[in-house]
């Protein structure tokens, strides 16, 4: 078994790739629930996976079409419910890039960084595929990057004849386990117990939801969820906004914190939006909050006023 170690050639991940997301399973261990639509951290599992491969040239989801946070292509294995190998066969037909990222739709902790790491390993290792391994060291072939030609070769062999690669049937692949596909590939492994975590049971869902709400994750998860809900694609310096909220709360009043950050966002939008507009509006509001605090400090007398009239003053009386 080959294990990939980073070489520093991370720029290799910049080349184009396509993505195939398998989202049509029966979810029997979830009682037949709509697993891709189950929400973790306020976002559907499928949308979380689609966000991680957002820069793919083509993203194909193998499942019945449904609303998603971003546009994708849809297809289905024939017959429906034919299993992961048949689904991958159906999805691969709609790709063209040399490298293909293959993902399941139940990965709550998958990130763009994970996808880049897989692609970098694929392009620098010379392997035909790179997949993650989980906390127990088991292969996760649906969190992986493959060379498209290698996948086509193995799928053709499994399906019985090269002449059937152009067919939509793929009947010879129905019910086959993924290990039958990966057994013929030269693979490299990347250990990652977090990104490879998938949600097969309700206990897995509960674990994912609890981890996302831990202190080290909750803020980023919440911001990402809000941006997705509002249709905002904007990366800003959250530290600047938090500092602004702190200064407004301390120097003015506690309710000034959320109101000020709202006004900053509104002002930035009127200025054309973008991180620069947010930063400029934040700078102005923060400076105002500091001036407000300084003025309040200057207004406080050093001692309580003397109630006794000052008879030495000409206007005393």
CSV table of N, CA, C and O in Angstrom, one decimal, residues 18 30 63 68 120 130 139 155 163 177 212 217 236 241 246 267 317:
chain,number,residue,atom,x,y,z
A,18,UNK,N,-13.2,17.3,-13.2
A,18,UNK,CA,-14.6,17.1,-13.1
A,18,UNK,C,-14.9,16.3,-11.9
A,18,UNK,O,-14.0,15.7,-11.3
A,30,UNK,N,-30.6,4.5,7.5
A,30,UNK,CA,-31.3,5.7,8.0
A,30,UNK,C,-32.8,5.5,7.9
A,30,UNK,O,-33.5,6.5,7.9
A,63,UNK,N,-28.4,10.9,-9.3
A,63,UNK,CA,-29.6,10.8,-8.4
A,63,UNK,C,-30.7,11.5,-9.2
A,63,UNK,O,-30.5,12.1,-10.2
A,68,UNK,N,-30.6,22.4,-5.5
A,68,UNK,CA,-29.3,22.4,-4.9
A,68,UNK,C,-28.8,23.8,-4.8
A,68,UNK,O,-29.2,24.7,-5.5
A,120,UNK,N,-3.7,17.0,-5.9
A,120,UNK,CA,-2.3,17.2,-5.9
A,120,UNK,C,-1.6,15.8,-5.8
A,120,UNK,O,-0.6,15.5,-6.5
A,130,UNK,N,-6.2,8.2,-6.1
A,130,UNK,CA,-5.8,8.6,-4.8
A,130,UNK,C,-7.1,8.6,-3.9
A,130,UNK,O,-8.0,9.3,-4.3
A,139,UNK,N,-10.1,1.8,3.2
A,139,UNK,CA,-10.2,2.6,2.0
A,139,UNK,C,-11.6,3.3,1.9
A,139,UNK,O,-12.6,2.6,2.2
A,155,UNK,N,-14.1,0.0,-15.6
A,155,UNK,CA,-15.5,-0.1,-15.8
A,155,UNK,C,-15.9,-0.9,-17.1
A,155,UNK,O,-16.8,-1.8,-17.1
A,163,UNK,N,-17.0,-2.4,-26.2
A,163,UNK,CA,-18.0,-1.8,-27.1
A,163,UNK,C,-19.2,-1.3,-26.3
A,163,UNK,O,-20.0,-0.5,-26.9
A,177,UNK,N,-19.7,-4.5,-5.9
A,177,UNK,CA,-19.1,-3.6,-4.8
A,177,UNK,C,-18.0,-2.8,-5.4
A,177,UNK,O,-17.3,-3.2,-6.4
A,212,UNK,N,-19.8,20.0,14.7
A,212,UNK,CA,-19.9,21.3,14.0
A,212,UNK,C,-20.2,22.4,15.0
A,212,UNK,O,-19.9,23.6,14.8
A,217,UNK,N,-15.4,25.2,15.7
A,217,UNK,CA,-15.9,25.1,14.4
A,217,UNK,C,-17.2,26.0,14.2
A,217,UNK,O,-17.5,26.3,13.0
A,236,UNK,N,-14.9,37.7,3.7
A,236,UNK,CA,-14.4,38.9,4.4
A,236,UNK,C,-13.6,38.5,5.6
A,236,UNK,O,-13.6,37.4,6.1
A,241,UNK,N,-14.6,42.4,11.6
A,241,UNK,CA,-16.0,42.6,12.0
A,241,UNK,C,-16.2,42.3,13.5
A,241,UNK,O,-17.0,43.0,14.1
A,246,UNK,N,-17.0,44.4,19.0
A,246,UNK,CA,-16.6,44.6,20.3
A,246,UNK,C,-16.4,46.0,20.7
A,246,UNK,O,-16.9,46.5,21.8
A,267,UNK,N,-24.0,49.5,4.0
A,267,UNK,CA,-23.1,50.5,3.4
A,267,UNK,C,-22.2,49.9,2.3
A,267,UNK,O,-22.0,50.4,1.3
A,317,UNK,N,-24.0,83.7,42.5
A,317,UNK,CA,-25.0,84.3,43.2
A,317,UNK,C,-26.2,83.5,43.2
A,317,UNK,O,-27.2,83.8,43.8
